[in-house]
Amino acid sequence: MPHAEVRVDLAAIRDNVAELAVRAAPAQVMAVVKGDAYGHGLVPSARAAQAGGAAWLGTATLAEALALRAAGVGGRVMAWLSAPGERWADALAADVDVSASAPWVVAEIAAAARETGRTARLHLKADTGMGRSGSPLADWPTLVDDALKARAEGLVEVVGLWSHLACADEPGHAANAQQLAAFRDAAALAESRGVRPEVRHLANSAATLTMRDAHFDLVRPGLATYGLSPVPQQAAPGDVGLRPAMSVRARLALVKRVPAGHGVSYGHLYVTDRESTLGLVPLGYADGVPRHASGGSAGPGAPVLIGGVTRRIAGRVCMDQFVVDLRDDDARAGDEVVLFGDAAAGEPTAQDWADACGTISYEIVARFAPRLPRVYVNGEL
């Protein structure tokens, strides 16, 4: 048995996507599988999402999209993050939808289309207020016109118009209505010039759950695909019909009794206040456990479940291990440790860890390293 593992419930991913598809209908669902499917495993997660009804898969990088194709994953796949000199010819050969936020991207994609003799399926992205990728609205007419010129040469087909919301996880934020209006205006301009998009898409996980007027033709849930809430201040996963797909589990590597006043881990951030039992967990920041999960005088560490009791990390998280103060609990080497999983099973959650570390659940699940084996359960979909 491995000393630790990331366990992924593929049926949960499937069922989460099915739930999101019901909520989004008649819009289609693009399950976002970037970042190794938020740490859940790119190919198995993609197939589970498709089994749940995802008509599209979304990746950030072209390398991720090509990895899906190399594994035999079919269906519509879109990749959206690029830099000059991207492998556009490979993208077209693999039947991957691509995106452009600037005229130079259209020019490179058109050149690859000319070289390969394949027409590119192109999505044009507008920056409606995120300030990240996407064409500034002042430059949007130029981007649209360049794409239409490439279409006139038979090099591209403009199949999508899209943007990304900055504050959808704050449903009452004024930026949401502003971005929605800006996106409608950008789409109207493109359509007035002759673009006939197959899909317009704006909604991420939070907007899929809370902004029905942002659904358009396609929604792009990422975090929600994996059963975590993008609006934890408003709803837990179970409140919106989702269940977490990932749990991280380990086995105690050592259990020992120490006296009161015993320092624990680097810098003695934590010192025992009484005679106590310490449990060593063989996971650390090289595996993806945040160093901010450490616990000591400044505050409690992240929670773990051992023997049915929730305890907190004691002392600093190290590269490969951390310590838990078990007090007087009956424990021995080999006992299971659940870092996080499903609240319905009485386990700490990724959101609990995010709260303890001052971050978001996206980062918690996505950071666990490849050296931890992924164990897939309920894979017969």
Short mmCIF file of C-alpha atoms in Angstrom, two decimals:
data_model
loop_
_atom_site.label_atom_id
_atom_site.label_comp_id
_atom_site.label_asym_id
_atom_site.label_seq_id
_atom_site.Cartn_x
_atom_site.Cartn_y
_atom_site.Cartn_z
CA MET A 1 0.00 0.00 0.00
CA PRO A 2 1.26 3.52 -0.70
CA HIS A 3 2.07 5.67 2.30
CA ALA A 4 -0.29 8.29 0.87
CA GLU A 5 -2.60 8.74 -2.09
CA VAL A 6 -4.98 11.07 -3.83
CA ARG A 7 -8.26 9.22 -4.24
CA VAL A 8 -10.60 10.39 -7.02
CA ASP A 9 -14.21 9.30 -7.34
CA LEU A 10 -14.94 9.37 -11.07
CA ALA A 11 -18.64 8.79 -10.51
CA ALA A 12 -18.72 12.02 -8.51
CA ILE A 13 -17.27 13.92 -11.46
CA ARG A 14 -19.78 12.30 -13.78
CA ASP A 15 -22.69 13.10 -11.49
CA ASN A 16 -21.52 16.66 -10.84
CA VAL A 17 -21.43 17.37 -14.57
CA ALA A 18 -24.88 15.83 -14.99
CA GLU A 19 -26.20 18.15 -12.26
CA LEU A 20 -24.53 21.17 -13.85
CA ALA A 21 -25.97 20.23 -17.23
CA VAL A 22 -29.48 20.30 -15.76
CA ARG A 23 -28.83 23.70 -14.19
CA ALA A 24 -27.34 25.13 -17.38
CA ALA A 25 -29.84 23.77 -19.91
CA PRO A 26 -30.42 24.64 -22.68
CA ALA A 27 -26.79 25.81 -22.65
CA GLN A 28 -24.18 23.10 -23.16
CA VAL A 29 -21.46 22.29 -20.63
CA MET A 30 -17.73 22.65 -21.20
CA ALA A 31 -16.00 20.81 -18.35
CA VAL A 32 -12.73 22.60 -17.66
CA VAL A 33 -9.92 20.07 -17.18
CA LYS A 34 -6.93 22.41 -17.12
CA GLY A 35 -4.21 21.98 -14.50
CA ASP A 36 -4.39 18.17 -14.69
CA ALA A 37 -8.15 18.53 -14.11
CA TYR A 38 -7.55 20.63 -10.99
CA GLY A 39 -5.24 17.89 -9.73
CA HIS A 40 -7.75 15.10 -10.29
CA GLY A 41 -6.06 13.60 -13.37
CA LEU A 42 -6.54 14.94 -16.89
CA VAL A 43 -7.66 11.95 -18.93
CA PRO A 44 -9.75 10.00 -16.38
CA SER A 45 -11.52 13.19 -15.32
CA ALA A 46 -12.20 14.22 -18.90
CA ARG A 47 -13.78 10.87 -19.68
CA ALA A 48 -15.89 11.01 -16.51
CA ALA A 49 -17.06 14.51 -17.42
CA GLN A 50 -18.06 13.36 -20.88
CA ALA A 51 -19.96 10.45 -19.32
CA GLY A 52 -21.89 13.05 -17.32
CA GLY A 53 -22.89 14.95 -20.43
CA ALA A 54 -20.09 17.45 -21.06
CA ALA A 55 -20.28 18.32 -24.74
CA TRP A 56 -16.97 20.22 -24.58
CA LEU A 57 -13.71 19.98 -22.66
CA GLY A 58 -11.66 23.07 -21.89
CA THR A 59 -7.93 23.37 -21.29
CA ALA A 60 -5.67 26.31 -20.67
CA THR A 61 -2.67 25.12 -22.68
CA LEU A 62 -2.49 23.46 -26.03
CA ALA A 63 -0.23 20.77 -24.52
CA GLU A 64 -3.14 19.71 -22.30
CA ALA A 65 -5.50 19.52 -25.27
CA LEU A 66 -2.99 17.50 -27.28
CA ALA A 67 -2.54 15.12 -24.34
CA LEU A 68 -6.28 14.47 -24.39
CA ARG A 69 -6.18 13.69 -28.08
CA ALA A 70 -3.11 11.47 -27.68
CA ALA A 71 -5.07 9.48 -25.11
CA GLY A 72 -7.92 9.02 -27.57
CA VAL A 73 -10.35 11.46 -25.97
CA GLY A 74 -12.79 12.68 -28.61
CA GLY A 75 -15.43 15.39 -28.69
CA ARG A 76 -14.95 19.12 -28.77
CA VAL A 77 -11.81 20.33 -27.00
CA MET A 78 -10.81 23.98 -26.68
CA ALA A 79 -7.43 25.42 -25.60
CA TRP A 80 -7.18 29.13 -24.88
CA LEU A 81 -3.81 30.19 -23.47
CA SER A 82 -1.04 30.79 -25.99
CA ALA A 83 2.21 32.61 -26.59
CA PRO A 84 3.96 33.46 -29.87
CA GLY A 85 5.22 30.41 -31.73
CA GLU A 86 2.56 28.07 -30.40
CA ARG A 87 2.09 24.60 -31.95
CA TRP A 88 -0.86 25.72 -34.03
CA ALA A 89 -0.35 23.15 -36.77
CA ASP A 90 -0.51 20.38 -34.19
CA ALA A 91 -3.68 21.91 -32.79
CA LEU A 92 -5.37 21.94 -36.17
CA ALA A 93 -4.23 18.41 -36.96
CA ALA A 94 -5.69 17.27 -33.63
CA ASP A 95 -9.02 19.01 -34.29
CA VAL A 96 -8.68 21.34 -31.29
CA ASP A 97 -10.62 24.61 -31.07
CA VAL A 98 -8.31 27.58 -30.51
CA SER A 99 -8.69 31.11 -29.18
CA ALA A 100 -7.38 34.55 -30.11
CA SER A 101 -7.17 37.68 -27.98
CA ALA A 102 -5.01 39.73 -30.37
CA PRO A 103 -4.47 40.13 -34.13
CA TRP A 104 -1.05 38.44 -34.02
CA VAL A 105 -2.72 35.27 -32.74
CA VAL A 106 -5.15 35.30 -35.67
CA ALA A 107 -2.20 35.76 -38.03
CA GLU A 108 -0.30 32.78 -36.56
CA ILE A 109 -3.37 30.54 -36.63
CA ALA A 110 -4.13 31.57 -40.20
CA ALA A 111 -0.56 30.76 -41.22
CA ALA A 112 -0.87 27.29 -39.68
CA ALA A 113 -4.17 26.78 -41.49
CA ARG A 114 -2.56 27.75 -44.76
CA GLU A 115 0.34 25.38 -44.09
CA THR A 116 -1.78 22.41 -43.10
CA GLY A 117 -4.75 22.94 -45.39
CA ARG A 118 -7.07 22.71 -42.38
CA THR A 119 -9.59 25.34 -41.40
CA ALA A 120 -9.15 26.48 -37.80
CA ARG A 121 -12.11 26.64 -35.45
CA LEU A 122 -11.51 29.98 -33.77
CA HIS A 123 -12.96 31.59 -30.65
CA LEU A 124 -12.45 35.34 -30.19
CA LYS A 125 -12.01 36.53 -26.62
CA ALA A 126 -12.95 39.99 -25.40
CA ASP A 127 -11.63 41.55 -22.21
CA THR A 128 -14.89 42.72 -20.68
CA GLY A 129 -13.30 43.77 -17.40
CA MET A 130 -11.12 40.93 -16.12
CA GLY A 131 -7.91 42.67 -17.18
CA ARG A 132 -6.25 39.38 -18.01
CA SER A 133 -6.39 37.71 -21.45
CA GLY A 134 -8.85 38.95 -24.03
CA SER A 135 -8.85 41.83 -26.47
CA PRO A 136 -9.33 45.31 -25.02
CA LEU A 137 -12.73 46.54 -26.16
CA ALA A 138 -11.09 49.43 -28.02
CA ASP A 139 -9.20 46.89 -30.15
CA TRP A 140 -12.10 44.44 -30.49
CA PRO A 141 -13.27 45.70 -33.93
CA THR A 142 -9.78 45.17 -35.33
CA LEU A 143 -9.59 41.63 -33.95
CA VAL A 144 -13.01 40.81 -35.40
CA ASP A 145 -12.10 42.26 -38.80
CA ASP A 146 -8.82 40.33 -38.94
CA ALA A 147 -10.65 37.12 -38.13
CA LEU A 148 -13.22 37.82 -40.84
CA LYS A 149 -10.45 38.40 -43.38
CA ALA A 150 -8.95 35.03 -42.49
CA ARG A 151 -12.40 33.50 -42.79
CA ALA A 152 -12.77 35.00 -46.26
CA GLU A 153 -9.62 33.10 -47.27
CA GLY A 154 -11.07 29.87 -45.91
CA LEU A 155 -8.44 29.71 -43.16
CA VAL A 156 -10.62 30.05 -40.07
CA GLU A 157 -14.21 29.70 -39.02
CA VAL A 158 -15.20 31.95 -36.13
CA VAL A 159 -17.17 29.48 -34.02
CA GLY A 160 -17.09 31.22 -30.64
CA LEU A 161 -17.20 34.56 -28.87
CA TRP A 162 -16.22 34.54 -25.23
CA SER A 163 -14.96 36.30 -22.13
CA HIS A 164 -14.32 35.61 -18.44
CA LEU A 165 -15.93 37.02 -15.30
CA ALA A 166 -13.75 38.52 -12.57
CA CYS A 167 -16.21 38.61 -9.67
CA ALA A 168 -18.77 35.86 -10.29
CA ASP A 169 -17.92 34.34 -6.91
CA GLU A 170 -19.38 37.55 -5.42
CA PRO A 171 -22.88 37.39 -6.90
CA GLY A 172 -23.83 40.92 -5.85
CA HIS A 173 -20.70 42.58 -7.21
CA ALA A 174 -21.37 45.47 -9.61
CA ALA A 175 -18.68 44.22 -11.99
CA ASN A 176 -20.83 41.22 -12.93
CA ALA A 177 -23.59 43.30 -14.52
CA GLN A 178 -21.00 45.56 -16.15
CA GLN A 179 -19.15 42.63 -17.70
CA LEU A 180 -22.36 40.99 -18.83
CA ALA A 181 -23.40 44.19 -20.63
CA ALA A 182 -19.93 44.60 -22.14
CA PHE A 183 -19.97 41.01 -23.43
CA ARG A 184 -23.38 41.47 -25.02
CA ASP A 185 -22.12 44.63 -26.75
CA ALA A 186 -18.95 42.90 -27.97
CA ALA A 187 -20.94 39.95 -29.33
CA ALA A 188 -23.43 42.28 -31.01
CA LEU A 189 -20.61 44.17 -32.72
CA ALA A 190 -19.03 40.97 -34.00
CA GLU A 191 -22.35 39.66 -35.24
CA SER A 192 -23.15 42.99 -36.95
CA ARG A 193 -19.95 42.56 -38.96
CA GLY A 194 -20.85 39.07 -40.09
CA VAL A 195 -19.68 36.70 -37.36
CA ARG A 196 -22.15 33.87 -36.85
CA PRO A 197 -20.86 32.12 -33.72
CA GLU A 198 -21.79 28.59 -32.87
CA VAL A 199 -21.39 29.39 -29.16
CA ARG A 200 -21.13 32.45 -26.95
CA HIS A 201 -19.70 31.66 -23.53
CA LEU A 202 -19.01 33.64 -20.40
CA ALA A 203 -20.06 31.67 -17.30
CA ASN A 204 -17.54 29.93 -15.04
CA SER A 205 -18.56 27.69 -12.12
CA ALA A 206 -19.90 30.51 -9.98
CA ALA A 207 -21.90 32.05 -12.81
CA THR A 208 -23.21 28.64 -13.83
CA LEU A 209 -24.73 28.34 -10.34
CA THR A 210 -25.76 31.94 -9.66
CA MET A 211 -26.07 33.96 -12.92
CA ARG A 212 -28.51 32.34 -15.30
CA ASP A 213 -28.45 35.36 -17.63
CA ALA A 214 -24.73 34.69 -18.18
CA HIS A 215 -25.24 31.15 -19.52
CA PHE A 216 -25.65 32.02 -23.21
CA ASP A 217 -24.91 28.92 -25.33
CA LEU A 218 -22.19 27.28 -23.25
CA VAL A 219 -21.02 27.33 -19.62
CA ARG A 220 -17.50 26.51 -18.46
CA PRO A 221 -17.56 24.99 -14.95
CA GLY A 222 -14.17 24.11 -13.54
CA LEU A 223 -14.21 23.82 -9.75
CA ALA A 224 -17.85 22.72 -9.64
CA THR A 225 -17.05 19.83 -11.98
CA TYR A 226 -15.01 18.36 -9.13
CA GLY A 227 -17.73 18.88 -6.53
CA LEU A 228 -16.46 21.99 -4.74
CA SER A 229 -18.41 25.19 -4.24
CA PRO A 230 -17.17 28.34 -5.99
CA VAL A 231 -19.36 30.38 -3.62
CA PRO A 232 -18.59 28.76 -0.24
CA GLN A 233 -19.91 31.79 1.64
CA GLN A 234 -23.35 31.08 0.13
CA ALA A 235 -23.56 27.35 -0.46
CA ALA A 236 -21.75 24.15 0.43
CA PRO A 237 -21.35 21.56 -2.34
CA GLY A 238 -24.29 19.50 -1.12
CA ASP A 239 -26.54 22.56 -1.18
CA VAL A 240 -26.19 22.72 -4.97
CA GLY A 241 -26.25 19.00 -5.69
CA LEU A 242 -22.49 18.45 -5.89
CA ARG A 243 -20.13 16.12 -4.05
CA PRO A 244 -16.35 16.34 -3.81
CA ALA A 245 -14.48 13.92 -6.04
CA MET A 246 -11.07 14.12 -4.34
CA SER A 247 -9.84 12.96 -0.99
CA VAL A 248 -6.22 12.92 0.18
CA ARG A 249 -5.26 10.08 2.49
CA ALA A 250 -2.10 8.93 4.24
CA ARG A 251 -1.02 6.49 6.93
CA LEU A 252 0.71 7.42 10.13
CA ALA A 253 4.42 6.68 9.75
CA LEU A 254 5.30 6.98 13.42
CA VAL A 255 3.50 7.43 16.73
CA LYS A 256 5.38 8.40 19.90
CA ARG A 257 4.83 9.78 23.37
CA VAL A 258 6.55 13.05 24.33
CA PRO A 259 6.63 15.12 27.54
CA ALA A 260 5.07 18.52 28.14
CA GLY A 261 7.12 21.38 26.72
CA HIS A 262 8.40 19.35 23.76
CA GLY A 263 9.01 21.41 20.60
CA VAL A 264 7.54 20.16 17.36
CA SER A 265 9.08 20.63 13.88
CA TYR A 266 11.23 23.50 12.59
CA GLY A 267 11.46 26.57 14.78
CA HIS A 268 9.32 25.04 17.52
CA LEU A 269 6.31 26.94 16.26
CA TYR A 270 4.32 24.45 18.32
CA VAL A 271 5.23 23.25 21.82
CA THR A 272 3.23 20.60 23.64
CA ASP A 273 1.34 21.95 26.64
CA ARG A 274 1.18 18.52 28.33
CA GLU A 275 2.45 14.99 27.92
CA SER A 276 1.07 13.99 24.55
CA THR A 277 1.13 11.57 21.64
CA LEU A 278 2.53 12.84 18.35
CA GLY A 279 1.66 11.28 15.01
CA LEU A 280 3.92 11.69 11.98
CA VAL A 281 2.18 12.01 8.60
CA PRO A 282 4.48 11.36 5.61
CA LEU A 283 3.25 14.24 3.44
CA GLY A 284 4.67 17.72 3.02
CA TYR A 285 4.90 20.73 0.79
CA ALA A 286 6.75 18.72 -1.89
CA ASP A 287 3.55 16.68 -2.16
CA GLY A 288 1.28 19.71 -2.20
CA VAL A 289 0.48 20.25 1.49
CA PRO A 290 0.62 24.03 1.87
CA ARG A 291 3.22 25.31 4.33
CA HIS A 292 0.49 27.71 5.42
CA ALA A 293 -1.29 24.66 6.87
CA SER A 294 1.19 24.79 9.76
CA GLY A 295 -0.14 25.30 13.27
CA GLY A 296 1.28 26.93 16.35
CA SER A 297 1.06 29.93 18.61
CA ALA A 298 -0.34 32.11 15.82
CA GLY A 299 -3.29 29.83 15.20
CA PRO A 300 -4.40 26.24 14.61
CA GLY A 301 -3.17 24.26 11.64
CA ALA A 302 -5.28 22.60 8.99
CA PRO A 303 -7.58 19.78 10.13
CA VAL A 304 -7.07 16.06 9.60
CA LEU A 305 -9.21 13.09 10.59
CA ILE A 306 -7.50 10.24 12.47
CA GLY A 307 -9.42 7.46 14.15
CA GLY A 308 -12.68 9.34 13.85
CA VAL A 309 -11.28 12.41 15.64
CA THR A 310 -10.48 15.71 13.93
CA ARG A 311 -7.08 17.03 14.97
CA ARG A 312 -4.96 19.92 13.71
CA ILE A 313 -1.48 20.05 12.22
CA ALA A 314 1.03 20.87 14.95
CA GLY A 315 4.13 22.85 14.01
CA ARG A 316 5.53 23.67 10.61
CA VAL A 317 4.75 21.57 7.56
CA CYS A 318 8.06 20.20 6.22
CA MET A 319 8.99 19.15 2.72
CA ASP A 320 7.91 15.54 3.17
CA GLN A 321 6.10 15.31 6.50
CA PHE A 322 4.03 17.01 9.18
CA VAL A 323 3.06 16.25 12.75
CA VAL A 324 -0.30 16.02 14.52
CA ASP A 325 -0.75 16.28 18.29
CA LEU A 326 -3.03 13.33 19.07
CA ARG A 327 -3.22 14.14 22.80
CA ASP A 328 -4.22 10.81 24.41
CA ASP A 329 -5.85 9.22 21.36
CA ASP A 330 -5.21 5.52 20.83
CA ALA A 331 -3.23 5.49 17.58
CA ARG A 332 -0.50 3.44 15.97
CA ALA A 333 1.67 3.51 12.86
CA GLY A 334 -0.35 2.55 9.81
CA ASP A 335 -3.61 4.20 10.92
CA GLU A 336 -5.38 6.14 8.19
CA VAL A 337 -5.17 9.92 8.06
CA VAL A 338 -7.71 11.84 5.96
CA LEU A 339 -6.50 15.31 5.10
CA PHE A 340 -9.71 16.26 3.33
CA GLY A 341 -12.56 14.63 1.49
CA ASP A 342 -16.35 14.70 1.79
CA ALA A 343 -18.16 16.48 4.60
CA ALA A 344 -21.00 13.99 4.22
CA ALA A 345 -18.60 11.29 5.43
CA GLY A 346 -17.55 13.40 8.42
CA GLU A 347 -14.22 14.32 6.80
CA PRO A 348 -12.54 17.73 6.70
CA THR A 349 -13.06 19.43 3.35
CA ALA A 350 -10.88 21.21 0.84
CA GLN A 351 -12.73 24.36 1.88
CA ASP A 352 -11.75 23.75 5.52
CA TRP A 353 -8.15 23.56 4.37
CA ALA A 354 -8.54 26.70 2.26
CA ASP A 355 -9.92 28.57 5.26
CA ALA A 356 -7.05 27.37 7.46
CA CYS A 357 -4.46 28.37 4.87
CA GLY A 358 -5.98 31.69 3.82
CA THR A 359 -6.53 30.59 0.23
CA ILE A 360 -9.21 29.05 -2.00
CA SER A 361 -10.21 25.44 -2.49
CA TYR A 362 -9.07 25.61 -6.13
CA GLU A 363 -5.46 25.87 -4.96
CA ILE A 364 -5.82 23.14 -2.35
CA VAL A 365 -6.92 20.42 -4.78
CA ALA A 366 -4.78 21.55 -7.73
CA ARG A 367 -1.44 21.60 -5.91
CA PHE A 368 -1.01 17.93 -4.99
CA ALA A 369 2.08 16.65 -6.76
CA PRO A 370 2.42 13.79 -9.26
CA ARG A 371 4.61 11.81 -6.85
CA LEU A 372 1.41 11.00 -4.97
CA PRO A 373 -0.37 8.14 -6.74
CA ARG A 374 -3.88 8.81 -8.02
CA VAL A 375 -6.27 6.03 -7.15
CA TYR A 376 -9.48 6.09 -9.16
CA VAL A 377 -12.66 4.60 -7.75
CA ASN A 378 -16.04 4.02 -9.37
CA GLY A 379 -14.37 4.03 -12.74
CA GLU A 380 -16.91 1.78 -14.47
CA LEU A 381 -18.93 4.59 -15.95
#
